[in-house]
PDB file of C-alpha atoms in Angstrom:
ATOM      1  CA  UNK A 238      18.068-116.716 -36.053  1.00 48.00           C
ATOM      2  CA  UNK A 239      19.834-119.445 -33.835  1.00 50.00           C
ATOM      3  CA  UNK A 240      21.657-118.423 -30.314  1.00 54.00           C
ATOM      4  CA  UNK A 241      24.995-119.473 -30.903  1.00 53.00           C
ATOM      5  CA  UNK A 242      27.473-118.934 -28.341  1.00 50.00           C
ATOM      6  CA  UNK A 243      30.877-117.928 -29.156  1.00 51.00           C
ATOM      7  CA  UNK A 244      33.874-120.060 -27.297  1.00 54.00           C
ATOM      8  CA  UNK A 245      35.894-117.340 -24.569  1.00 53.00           C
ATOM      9  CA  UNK A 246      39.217-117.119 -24.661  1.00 55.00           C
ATOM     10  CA  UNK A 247      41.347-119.812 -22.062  1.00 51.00           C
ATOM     11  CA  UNK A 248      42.516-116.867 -20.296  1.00 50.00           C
ATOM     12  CA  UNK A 249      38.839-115.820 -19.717  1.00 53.00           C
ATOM     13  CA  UNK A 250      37.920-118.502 -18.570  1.00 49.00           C
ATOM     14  CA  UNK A 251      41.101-118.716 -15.917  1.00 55.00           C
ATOM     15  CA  UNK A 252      41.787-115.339 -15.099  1.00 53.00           C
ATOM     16  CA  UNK A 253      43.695-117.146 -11.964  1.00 51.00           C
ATOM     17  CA  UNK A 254      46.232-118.429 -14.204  1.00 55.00           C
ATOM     18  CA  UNK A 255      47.123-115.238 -15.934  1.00 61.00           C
ATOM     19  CA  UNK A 256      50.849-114.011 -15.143  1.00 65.00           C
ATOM     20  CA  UNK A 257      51.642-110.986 -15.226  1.00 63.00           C
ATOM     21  CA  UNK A 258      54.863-109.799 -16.212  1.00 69.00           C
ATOM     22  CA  UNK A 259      56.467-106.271 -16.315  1.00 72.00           C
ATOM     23  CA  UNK A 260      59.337-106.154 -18.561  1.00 69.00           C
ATOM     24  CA  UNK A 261      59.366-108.417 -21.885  1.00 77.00           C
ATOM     25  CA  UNK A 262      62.491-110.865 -22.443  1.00 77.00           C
ATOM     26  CA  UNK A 263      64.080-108.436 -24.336  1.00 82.00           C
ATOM     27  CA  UNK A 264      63.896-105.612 -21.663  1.00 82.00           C
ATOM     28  CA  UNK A 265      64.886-107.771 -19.208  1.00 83.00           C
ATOM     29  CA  UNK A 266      68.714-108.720 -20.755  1.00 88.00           C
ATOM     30  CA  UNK A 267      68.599-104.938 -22.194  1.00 90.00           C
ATOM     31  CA  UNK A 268      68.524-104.484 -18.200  1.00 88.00           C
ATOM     32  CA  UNK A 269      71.010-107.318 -17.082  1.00 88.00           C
ATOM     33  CA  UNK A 270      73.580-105.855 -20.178  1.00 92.00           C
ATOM     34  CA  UNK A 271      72.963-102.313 -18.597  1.00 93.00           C
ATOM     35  CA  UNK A 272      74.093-103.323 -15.145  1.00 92.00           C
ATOM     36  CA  UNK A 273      76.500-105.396 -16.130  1.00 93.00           C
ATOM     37  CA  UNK A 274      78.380-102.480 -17.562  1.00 94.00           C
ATOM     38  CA  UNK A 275      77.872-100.304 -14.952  1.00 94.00           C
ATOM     39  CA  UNK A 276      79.453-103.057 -12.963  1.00 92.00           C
ATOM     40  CA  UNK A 277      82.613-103.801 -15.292  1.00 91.00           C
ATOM     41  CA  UNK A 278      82.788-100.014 -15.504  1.00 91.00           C
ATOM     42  CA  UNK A 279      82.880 -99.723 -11.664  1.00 89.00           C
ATOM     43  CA  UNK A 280      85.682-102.620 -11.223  1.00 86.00           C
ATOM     44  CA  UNK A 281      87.776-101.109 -14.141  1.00 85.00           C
ATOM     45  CA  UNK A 282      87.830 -97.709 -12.547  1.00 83.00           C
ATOM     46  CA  UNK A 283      88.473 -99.197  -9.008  1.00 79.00           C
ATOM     47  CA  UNK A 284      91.694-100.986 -10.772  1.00 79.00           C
ATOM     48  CA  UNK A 285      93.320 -97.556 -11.700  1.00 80.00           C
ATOM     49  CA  UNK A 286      92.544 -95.244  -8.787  1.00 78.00           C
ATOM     50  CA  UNK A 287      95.051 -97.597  -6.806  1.00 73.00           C
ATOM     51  CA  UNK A 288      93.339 -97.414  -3.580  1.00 72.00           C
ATOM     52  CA  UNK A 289      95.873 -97.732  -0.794  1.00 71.00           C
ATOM     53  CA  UNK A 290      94.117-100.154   1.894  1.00 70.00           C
ATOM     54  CA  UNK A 291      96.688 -98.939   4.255  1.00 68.00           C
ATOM     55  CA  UNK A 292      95.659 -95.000   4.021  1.00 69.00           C
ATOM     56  CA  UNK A 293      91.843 -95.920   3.526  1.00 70.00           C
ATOM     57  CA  UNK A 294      92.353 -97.953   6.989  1.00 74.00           C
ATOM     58  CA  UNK A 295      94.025 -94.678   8.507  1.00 71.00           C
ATOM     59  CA  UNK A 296      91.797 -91.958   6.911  1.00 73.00           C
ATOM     60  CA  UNK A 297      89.368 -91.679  10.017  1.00 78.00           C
ATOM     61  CA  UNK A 298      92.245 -90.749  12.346  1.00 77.00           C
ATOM     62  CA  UNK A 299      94.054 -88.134   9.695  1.00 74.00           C
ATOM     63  CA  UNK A 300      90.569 -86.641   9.730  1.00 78.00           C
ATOM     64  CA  UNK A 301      90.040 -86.258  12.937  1.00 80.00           C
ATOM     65  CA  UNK A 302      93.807 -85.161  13.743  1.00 74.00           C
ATOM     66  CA  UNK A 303      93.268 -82.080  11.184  1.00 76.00           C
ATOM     67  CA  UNK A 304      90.245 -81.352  12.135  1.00 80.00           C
ATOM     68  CA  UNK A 305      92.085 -81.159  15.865  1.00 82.00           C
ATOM     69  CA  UNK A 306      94.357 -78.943  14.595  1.00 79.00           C
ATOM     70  CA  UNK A 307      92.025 -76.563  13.201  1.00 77.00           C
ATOM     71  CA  UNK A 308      90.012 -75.953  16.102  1.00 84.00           C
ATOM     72  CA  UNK A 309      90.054 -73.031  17.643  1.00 82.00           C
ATOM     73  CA  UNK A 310      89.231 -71.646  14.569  1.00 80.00           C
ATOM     74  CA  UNK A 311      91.451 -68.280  14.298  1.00 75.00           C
ATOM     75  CA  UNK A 312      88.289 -65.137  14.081  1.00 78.00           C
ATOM     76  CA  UNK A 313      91.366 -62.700  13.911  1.00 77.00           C
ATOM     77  CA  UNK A 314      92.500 -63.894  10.390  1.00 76.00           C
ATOM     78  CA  UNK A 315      88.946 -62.714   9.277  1.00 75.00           C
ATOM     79  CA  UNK A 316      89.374 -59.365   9.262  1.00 78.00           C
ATOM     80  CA  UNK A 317      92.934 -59.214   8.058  1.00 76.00           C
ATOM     81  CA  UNK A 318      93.126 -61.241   5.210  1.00 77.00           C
ATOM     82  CA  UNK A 319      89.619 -63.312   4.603  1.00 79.00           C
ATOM     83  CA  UNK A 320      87.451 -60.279   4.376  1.00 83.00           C
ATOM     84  CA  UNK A 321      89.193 -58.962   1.056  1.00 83.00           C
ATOM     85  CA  UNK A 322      89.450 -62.163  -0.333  1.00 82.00           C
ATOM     86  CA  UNK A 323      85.692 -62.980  -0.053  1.00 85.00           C
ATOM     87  CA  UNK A 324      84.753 -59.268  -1.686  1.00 87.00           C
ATOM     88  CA  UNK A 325      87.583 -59.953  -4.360  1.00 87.00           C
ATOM     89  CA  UNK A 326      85.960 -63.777  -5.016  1.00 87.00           C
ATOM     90  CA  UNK A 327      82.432 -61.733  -5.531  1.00 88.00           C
ATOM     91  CA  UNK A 328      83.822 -59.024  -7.730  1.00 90.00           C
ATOM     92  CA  UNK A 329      85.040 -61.945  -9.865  1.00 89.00           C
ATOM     93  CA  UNK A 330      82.198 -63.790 -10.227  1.00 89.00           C
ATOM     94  CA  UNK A 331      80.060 -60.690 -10.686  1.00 89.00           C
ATOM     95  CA  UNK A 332      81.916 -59.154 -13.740  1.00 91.00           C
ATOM     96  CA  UNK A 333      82.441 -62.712 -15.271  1.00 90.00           C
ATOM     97  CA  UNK A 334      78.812 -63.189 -15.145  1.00 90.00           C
ATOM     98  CA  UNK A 335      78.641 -59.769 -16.970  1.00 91.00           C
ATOM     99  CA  UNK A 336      81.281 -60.394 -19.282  1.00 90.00           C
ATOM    100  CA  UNK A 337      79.421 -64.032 -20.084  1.00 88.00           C
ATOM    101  CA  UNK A 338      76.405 -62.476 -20.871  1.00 89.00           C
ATOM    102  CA  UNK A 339      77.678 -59.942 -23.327  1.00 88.00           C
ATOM    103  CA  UNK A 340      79.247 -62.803 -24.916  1.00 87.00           C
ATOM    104  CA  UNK A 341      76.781 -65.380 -24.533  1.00 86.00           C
ATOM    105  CA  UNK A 342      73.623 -63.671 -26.057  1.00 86.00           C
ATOM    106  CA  UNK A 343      75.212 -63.697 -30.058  1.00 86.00           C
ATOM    107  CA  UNK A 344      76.259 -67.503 -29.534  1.00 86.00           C
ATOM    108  CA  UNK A 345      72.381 -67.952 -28.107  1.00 83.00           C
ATOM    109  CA  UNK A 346      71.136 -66.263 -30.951  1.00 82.00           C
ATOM    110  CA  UNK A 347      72.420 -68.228 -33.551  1.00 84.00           C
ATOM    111  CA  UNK A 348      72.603 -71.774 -31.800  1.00 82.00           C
ATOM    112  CA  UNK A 349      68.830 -71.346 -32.188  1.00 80.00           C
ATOM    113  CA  UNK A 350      67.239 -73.198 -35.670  1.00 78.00           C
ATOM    114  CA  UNK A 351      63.647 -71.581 -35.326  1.00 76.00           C
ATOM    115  CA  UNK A 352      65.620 -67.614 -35.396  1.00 72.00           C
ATOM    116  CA  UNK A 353      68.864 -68.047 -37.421  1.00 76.00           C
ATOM    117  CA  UNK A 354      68.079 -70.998 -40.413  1.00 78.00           C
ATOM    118  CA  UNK A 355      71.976 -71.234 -41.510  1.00 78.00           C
ATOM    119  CA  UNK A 356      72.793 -74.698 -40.691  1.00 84.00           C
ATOM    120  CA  UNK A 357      76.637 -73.461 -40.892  1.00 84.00           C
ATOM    121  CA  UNK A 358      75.680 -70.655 -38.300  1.00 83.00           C
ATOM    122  CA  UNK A 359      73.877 -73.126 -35.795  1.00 84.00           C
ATOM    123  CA  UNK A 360      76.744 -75.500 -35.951  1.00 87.00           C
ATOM    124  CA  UNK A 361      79.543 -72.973 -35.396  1.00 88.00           C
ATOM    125  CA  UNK A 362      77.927 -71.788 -32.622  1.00 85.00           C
ATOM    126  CA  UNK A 363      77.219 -74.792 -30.972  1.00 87.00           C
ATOM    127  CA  UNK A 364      80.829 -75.803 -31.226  1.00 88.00           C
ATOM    128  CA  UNK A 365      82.009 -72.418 -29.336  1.00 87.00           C
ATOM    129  CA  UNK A 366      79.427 -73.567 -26.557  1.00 87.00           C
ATOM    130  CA  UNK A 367      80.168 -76.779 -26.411  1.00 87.00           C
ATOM    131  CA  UNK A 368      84.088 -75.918 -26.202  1.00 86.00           C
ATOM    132  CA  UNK A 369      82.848 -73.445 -23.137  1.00 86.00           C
ATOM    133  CA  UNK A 370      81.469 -76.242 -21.234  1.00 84.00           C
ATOM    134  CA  UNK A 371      83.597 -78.619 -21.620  1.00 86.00           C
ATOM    135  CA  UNK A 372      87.002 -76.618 -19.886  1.00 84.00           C
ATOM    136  CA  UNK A 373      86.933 -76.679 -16.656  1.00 85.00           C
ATOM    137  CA  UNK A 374      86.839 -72.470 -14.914  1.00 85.00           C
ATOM    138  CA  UNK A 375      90.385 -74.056 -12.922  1.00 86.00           C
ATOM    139  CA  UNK A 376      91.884 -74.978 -16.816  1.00 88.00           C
ATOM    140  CA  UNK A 377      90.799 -71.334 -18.253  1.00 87.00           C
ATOM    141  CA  UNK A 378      92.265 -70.049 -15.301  1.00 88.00           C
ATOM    142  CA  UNK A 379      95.872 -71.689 -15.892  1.00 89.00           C
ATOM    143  CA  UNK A 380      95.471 -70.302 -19.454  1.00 89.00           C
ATOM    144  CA  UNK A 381      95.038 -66.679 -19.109  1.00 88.00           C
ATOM    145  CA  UNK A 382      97.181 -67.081 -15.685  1.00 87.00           C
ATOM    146  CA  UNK A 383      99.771 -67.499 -18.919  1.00 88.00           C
ATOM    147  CA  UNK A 384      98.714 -64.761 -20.687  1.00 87.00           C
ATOM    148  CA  UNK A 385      97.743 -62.260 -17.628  1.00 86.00           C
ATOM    149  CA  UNK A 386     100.117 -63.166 -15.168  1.00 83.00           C
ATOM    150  CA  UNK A 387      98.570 -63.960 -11.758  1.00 83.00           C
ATOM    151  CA  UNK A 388      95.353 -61.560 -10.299  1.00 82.00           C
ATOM    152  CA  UNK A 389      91.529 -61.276 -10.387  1.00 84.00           C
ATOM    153  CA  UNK A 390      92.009 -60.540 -14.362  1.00 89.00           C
ATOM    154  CA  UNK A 391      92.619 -64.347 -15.680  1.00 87.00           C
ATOM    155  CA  UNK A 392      90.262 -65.617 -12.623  1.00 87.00           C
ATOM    156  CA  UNK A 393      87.491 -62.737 -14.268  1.00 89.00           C
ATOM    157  CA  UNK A 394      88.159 -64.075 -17.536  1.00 90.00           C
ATOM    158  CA  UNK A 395      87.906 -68.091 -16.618  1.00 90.00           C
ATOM    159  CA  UNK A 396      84.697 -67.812 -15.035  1.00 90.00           C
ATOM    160  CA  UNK A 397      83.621 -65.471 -17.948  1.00 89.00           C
ATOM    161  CA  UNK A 398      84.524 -68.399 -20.623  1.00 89.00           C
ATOM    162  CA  UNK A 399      83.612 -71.322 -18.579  1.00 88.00           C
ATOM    163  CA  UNK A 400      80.055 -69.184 -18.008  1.00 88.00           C
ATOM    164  CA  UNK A 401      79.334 -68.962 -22.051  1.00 88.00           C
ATOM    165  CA  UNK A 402      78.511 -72.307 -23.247  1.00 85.00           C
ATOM    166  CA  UNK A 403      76.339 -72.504 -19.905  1.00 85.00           C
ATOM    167  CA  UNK A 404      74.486 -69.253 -20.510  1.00 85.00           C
ATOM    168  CA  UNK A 405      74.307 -69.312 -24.304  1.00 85.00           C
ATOM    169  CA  UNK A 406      72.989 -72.971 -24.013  1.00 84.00           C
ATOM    170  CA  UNK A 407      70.179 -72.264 -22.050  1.00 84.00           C
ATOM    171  CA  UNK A 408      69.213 -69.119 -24.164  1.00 80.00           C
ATOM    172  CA  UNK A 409      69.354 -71.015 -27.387  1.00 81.00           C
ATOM    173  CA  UNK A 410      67.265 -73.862 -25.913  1.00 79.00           C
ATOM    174  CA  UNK A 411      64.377 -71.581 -24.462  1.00 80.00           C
ATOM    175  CA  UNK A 412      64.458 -69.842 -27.978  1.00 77.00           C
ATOM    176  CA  UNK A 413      63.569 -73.342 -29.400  1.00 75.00           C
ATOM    177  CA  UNK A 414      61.036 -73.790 -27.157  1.00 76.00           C
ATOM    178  CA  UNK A 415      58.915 -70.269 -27.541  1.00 73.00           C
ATOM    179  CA  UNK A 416      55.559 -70.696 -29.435  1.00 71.00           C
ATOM    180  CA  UNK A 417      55.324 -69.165 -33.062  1.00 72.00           C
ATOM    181  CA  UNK A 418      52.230 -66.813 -32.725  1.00 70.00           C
ATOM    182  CA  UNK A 419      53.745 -63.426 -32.213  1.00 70.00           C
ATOM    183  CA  UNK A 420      56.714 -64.242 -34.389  1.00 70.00           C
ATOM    184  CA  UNK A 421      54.794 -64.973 -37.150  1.00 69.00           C
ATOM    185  CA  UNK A 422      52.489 -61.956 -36.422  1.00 75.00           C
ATOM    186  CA  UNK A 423      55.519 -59.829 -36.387  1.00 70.00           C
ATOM    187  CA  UNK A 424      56.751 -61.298 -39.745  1.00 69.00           C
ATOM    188  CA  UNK A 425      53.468 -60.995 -41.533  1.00 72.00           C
ATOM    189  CA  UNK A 426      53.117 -57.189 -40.496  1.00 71.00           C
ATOM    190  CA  UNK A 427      56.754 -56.604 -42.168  1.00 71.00           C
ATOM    191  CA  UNK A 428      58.985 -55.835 -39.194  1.00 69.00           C
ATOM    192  CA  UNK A 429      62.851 -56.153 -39.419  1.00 73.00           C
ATOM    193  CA  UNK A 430      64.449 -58.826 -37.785  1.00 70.00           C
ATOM    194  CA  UNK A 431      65.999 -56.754 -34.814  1.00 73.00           C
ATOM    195  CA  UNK A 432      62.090 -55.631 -34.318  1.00 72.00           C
ATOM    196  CA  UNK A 433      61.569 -59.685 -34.691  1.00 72.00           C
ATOM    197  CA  UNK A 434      64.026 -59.973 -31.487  1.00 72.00           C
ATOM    198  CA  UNK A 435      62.983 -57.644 -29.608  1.00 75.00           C
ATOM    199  CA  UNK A 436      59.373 -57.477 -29.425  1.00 70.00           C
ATOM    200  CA  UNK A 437      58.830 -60.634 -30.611  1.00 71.00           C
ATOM    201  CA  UNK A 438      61.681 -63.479 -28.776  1.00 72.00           C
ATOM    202  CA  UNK A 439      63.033 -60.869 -25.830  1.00 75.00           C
ATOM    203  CA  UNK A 440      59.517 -60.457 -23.685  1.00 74.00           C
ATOM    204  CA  UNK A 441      59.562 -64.088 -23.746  1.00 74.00           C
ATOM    205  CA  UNK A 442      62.808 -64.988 -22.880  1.00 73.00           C
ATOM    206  CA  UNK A 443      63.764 -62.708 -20.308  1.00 76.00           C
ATOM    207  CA  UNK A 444      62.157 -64.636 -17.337  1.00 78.00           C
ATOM    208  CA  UNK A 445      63.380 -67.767 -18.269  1.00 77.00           C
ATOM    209  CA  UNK A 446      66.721 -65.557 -19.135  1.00 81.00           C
ATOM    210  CA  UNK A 447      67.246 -63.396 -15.711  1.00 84.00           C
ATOM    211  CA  UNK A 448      66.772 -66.921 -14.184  1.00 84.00           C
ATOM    212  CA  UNK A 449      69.441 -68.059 -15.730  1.00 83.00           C
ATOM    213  CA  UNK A 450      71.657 -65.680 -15.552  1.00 85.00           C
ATOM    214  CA  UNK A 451      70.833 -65.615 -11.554  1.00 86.00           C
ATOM    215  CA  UNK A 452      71.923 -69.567 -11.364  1.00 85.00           C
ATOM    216  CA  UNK A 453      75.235 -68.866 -13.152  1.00 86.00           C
ATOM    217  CA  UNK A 454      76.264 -66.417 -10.763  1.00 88.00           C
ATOM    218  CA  UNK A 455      75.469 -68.658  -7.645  1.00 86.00           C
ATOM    219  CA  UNK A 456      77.538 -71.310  -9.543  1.00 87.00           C
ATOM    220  CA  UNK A 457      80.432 -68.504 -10.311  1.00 88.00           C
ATOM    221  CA  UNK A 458      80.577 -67.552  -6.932  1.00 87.00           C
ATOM    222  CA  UNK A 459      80.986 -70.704  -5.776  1.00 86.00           C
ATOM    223  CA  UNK A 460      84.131 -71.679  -8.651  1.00 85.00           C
ATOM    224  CA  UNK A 461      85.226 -68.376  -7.722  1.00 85.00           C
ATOM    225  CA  UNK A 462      86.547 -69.293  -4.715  1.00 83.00           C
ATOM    226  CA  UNK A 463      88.456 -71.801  -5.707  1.00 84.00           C
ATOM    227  CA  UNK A 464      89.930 -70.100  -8.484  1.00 84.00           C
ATOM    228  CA  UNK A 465      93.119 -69.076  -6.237  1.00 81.00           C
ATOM    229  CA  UNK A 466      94.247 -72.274  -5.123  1.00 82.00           C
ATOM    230  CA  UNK A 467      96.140 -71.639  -9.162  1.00 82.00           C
ATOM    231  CA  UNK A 468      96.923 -67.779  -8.764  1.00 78.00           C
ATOM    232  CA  UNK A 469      93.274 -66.373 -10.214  1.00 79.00           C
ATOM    233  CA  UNK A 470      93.021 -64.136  -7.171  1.00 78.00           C
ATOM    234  CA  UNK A 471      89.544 -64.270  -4.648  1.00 78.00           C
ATOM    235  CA  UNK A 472      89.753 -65.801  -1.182  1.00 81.00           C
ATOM    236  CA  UNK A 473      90.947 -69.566  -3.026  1.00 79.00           C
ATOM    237  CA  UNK A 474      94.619 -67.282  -2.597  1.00 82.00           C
ATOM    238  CA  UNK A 475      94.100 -66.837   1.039  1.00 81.00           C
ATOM    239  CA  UNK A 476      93.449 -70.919   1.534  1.00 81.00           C
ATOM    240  CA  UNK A 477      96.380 -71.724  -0.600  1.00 81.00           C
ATOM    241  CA  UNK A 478      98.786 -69.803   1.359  1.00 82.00           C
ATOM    242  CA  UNK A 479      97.473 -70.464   4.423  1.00 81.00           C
ATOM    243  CA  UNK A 480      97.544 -74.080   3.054  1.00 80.00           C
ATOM    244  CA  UNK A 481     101.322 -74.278   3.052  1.00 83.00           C
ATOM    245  CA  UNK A 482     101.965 -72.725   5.788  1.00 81.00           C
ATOM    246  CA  UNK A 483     100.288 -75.281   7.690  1.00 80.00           C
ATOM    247  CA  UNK A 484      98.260 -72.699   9.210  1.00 80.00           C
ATOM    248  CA  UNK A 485      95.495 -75.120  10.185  1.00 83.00           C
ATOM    249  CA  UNK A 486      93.178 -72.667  12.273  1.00 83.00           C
ATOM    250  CA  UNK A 487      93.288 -69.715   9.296  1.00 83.00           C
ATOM    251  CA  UNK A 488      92.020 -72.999   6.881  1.00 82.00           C
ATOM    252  CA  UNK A 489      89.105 -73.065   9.207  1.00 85.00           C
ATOM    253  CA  UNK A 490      88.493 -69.408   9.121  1.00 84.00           C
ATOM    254  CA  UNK A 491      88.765 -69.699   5.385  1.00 84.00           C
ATOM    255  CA  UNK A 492      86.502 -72.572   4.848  1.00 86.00           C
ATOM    256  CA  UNK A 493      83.992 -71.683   7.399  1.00 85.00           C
ATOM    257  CA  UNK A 494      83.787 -68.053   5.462  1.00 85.00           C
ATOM    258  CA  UNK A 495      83.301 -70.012   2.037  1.00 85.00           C
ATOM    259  CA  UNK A 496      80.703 -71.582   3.029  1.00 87.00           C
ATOM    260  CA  UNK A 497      78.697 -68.842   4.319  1.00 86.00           C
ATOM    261  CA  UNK A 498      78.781 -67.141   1.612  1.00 85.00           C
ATOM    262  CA  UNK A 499      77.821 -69.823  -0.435  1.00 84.00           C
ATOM    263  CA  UNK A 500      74.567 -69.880   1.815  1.00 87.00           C
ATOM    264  CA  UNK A 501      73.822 -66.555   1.723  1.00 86.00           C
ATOM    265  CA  UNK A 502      73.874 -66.448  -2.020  1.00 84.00           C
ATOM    266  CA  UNK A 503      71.944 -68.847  -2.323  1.00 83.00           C
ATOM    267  CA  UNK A 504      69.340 -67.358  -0.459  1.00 85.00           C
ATOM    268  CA  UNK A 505      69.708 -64.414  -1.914  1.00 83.00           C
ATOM    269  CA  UNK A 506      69.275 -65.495  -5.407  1.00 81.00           C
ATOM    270  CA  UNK A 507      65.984 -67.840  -4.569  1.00 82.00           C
ATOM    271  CA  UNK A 508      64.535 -64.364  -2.797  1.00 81.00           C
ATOM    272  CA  UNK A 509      65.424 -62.711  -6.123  1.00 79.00           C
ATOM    273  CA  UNK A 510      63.838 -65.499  -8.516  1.00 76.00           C
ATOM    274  CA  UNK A 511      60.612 -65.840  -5.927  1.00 77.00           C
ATOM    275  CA  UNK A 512      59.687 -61.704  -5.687  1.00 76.00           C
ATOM    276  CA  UNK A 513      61.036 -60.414  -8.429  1.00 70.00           C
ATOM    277  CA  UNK A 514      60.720 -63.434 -11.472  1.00 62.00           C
TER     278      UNK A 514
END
């Protein structure tokens, strides 16, 4: 048997003259086309939000003249007028997220492929959640401002609507996700499908589930208090009055208040989701 040595490769032999590259032609212009998009996109949108150069030039002293005007910030109007409008902003927000739930969980259930197999079913309800998400809470709020007349009713039932294609979106995704094992266990031994649900889907979806109901209500409280800059009731009604009366310190107050109890809920629901989830 004769040694016969096999010719290496030109790129073993100068592994100095190798170049490496990280992206193959074809990523690379897939790249340049991307950001040259984003860039024509940027310019186009620039062209119609008619930016003023005169009022961008004067912004900086506007913002500190109003900001001059609200200090000292007026305490007083706390207790007369802020006070009811923060626990009126967290009764809203609290019985939307209630009401959202209630109307959430039969949307979750059948948005879900692996629990209801009714292609018709899945597709309706992924339309109603999609058509929840995609109003803003301020637009619901006009609406059943119409039908309601002004008060903590339309602003209960805006964050309630806006809060269903969030809630039952989440649900119906984490239903998707569960593993088969004790569903199919279930279904071999004969149970019904409500026994199916509930000792079968629920144990493992409430975590994930009082999680997510926790996040919606940080995010309600927060649109809640906006809500009455359009007549919903909550403390947005205190801002927008104090708003045109040009009541500069009460804004403060108002502000400053809306922002601590955005912090504070906050904390409270990560202390909730830490100890208790």
């Amino acid at each position: 048997m004769s040694d016969t040595v096999l010719p290496r490769p030109a790129a073993a032999l100068n592994p100095a003259e190798r170049e490496w590259q990280r992206h193959t032609p074809m990523q690379r212009i897939l790249r340049f086309t991307v950001w040259l998009v984003i860039a024509l996109a940027v310019v186009q949108s620039l062209r119609y939000i008619e930016i003023i150069p005169e009022f961008l030039y004067d912004a900086p002293e506007q913002m500190s003249d109003m900001l001059a005007r609200m200090w000292p910030i007026d305490w007083a109007y706390f207790s007369s007028d802020v006070q009811a409008g923060l626990i009126e902003t967290l009764h809203i927000a609290t019985l939307g997220t209630l009401l959202s739930i209630v109307l959430a969980i039969p949307f979750g259930l059948l948005v879900a492929p692996n629990l209801t197999r009714h292609r018709g079913l899945n597709l309706f309800a992924r339309i109603v959640l999609v058509a929840s998400r995609s109003v803003n809470s301020l637009v619901w709020a006009l609406l059943f401002l119409a039908i309601f007349g002004p008060g903590p009713l339309a602003g209960t039932l805006a964050i309630a609507f806006r809060s269903i294609g969030f809630v039952g979106k989440m649900a119906g995704e984490t239903i998707e996700q569960m593993p088969r094992g004790p569903i199919e266990a279930l279904q071999a031994s004969g149970a019904s499908k409500f026994s199916e649900i509930w000792y079968g889907y629920w144990p493992q979806l409430k975590p994930a589930f009082m999680s997510i109901v926790l996040l919606r209500w940080d995010i309600n409280v927060r649109e809640s208090a906006v809500l009455g800059i359009v007549g919903a009731g909550g403390v947005g009604m205190v801002l927008d009055t104090a708003l045109n009366l040009f009541q500069w310190p009460r804004v403060a107050t108002v502000l400053v208040s809306i922002f601590a109890i955005v912090i504070v809920t906050e904390v409270v629901v990560t202390q909730i989701r830490k100890r208790i989830l």
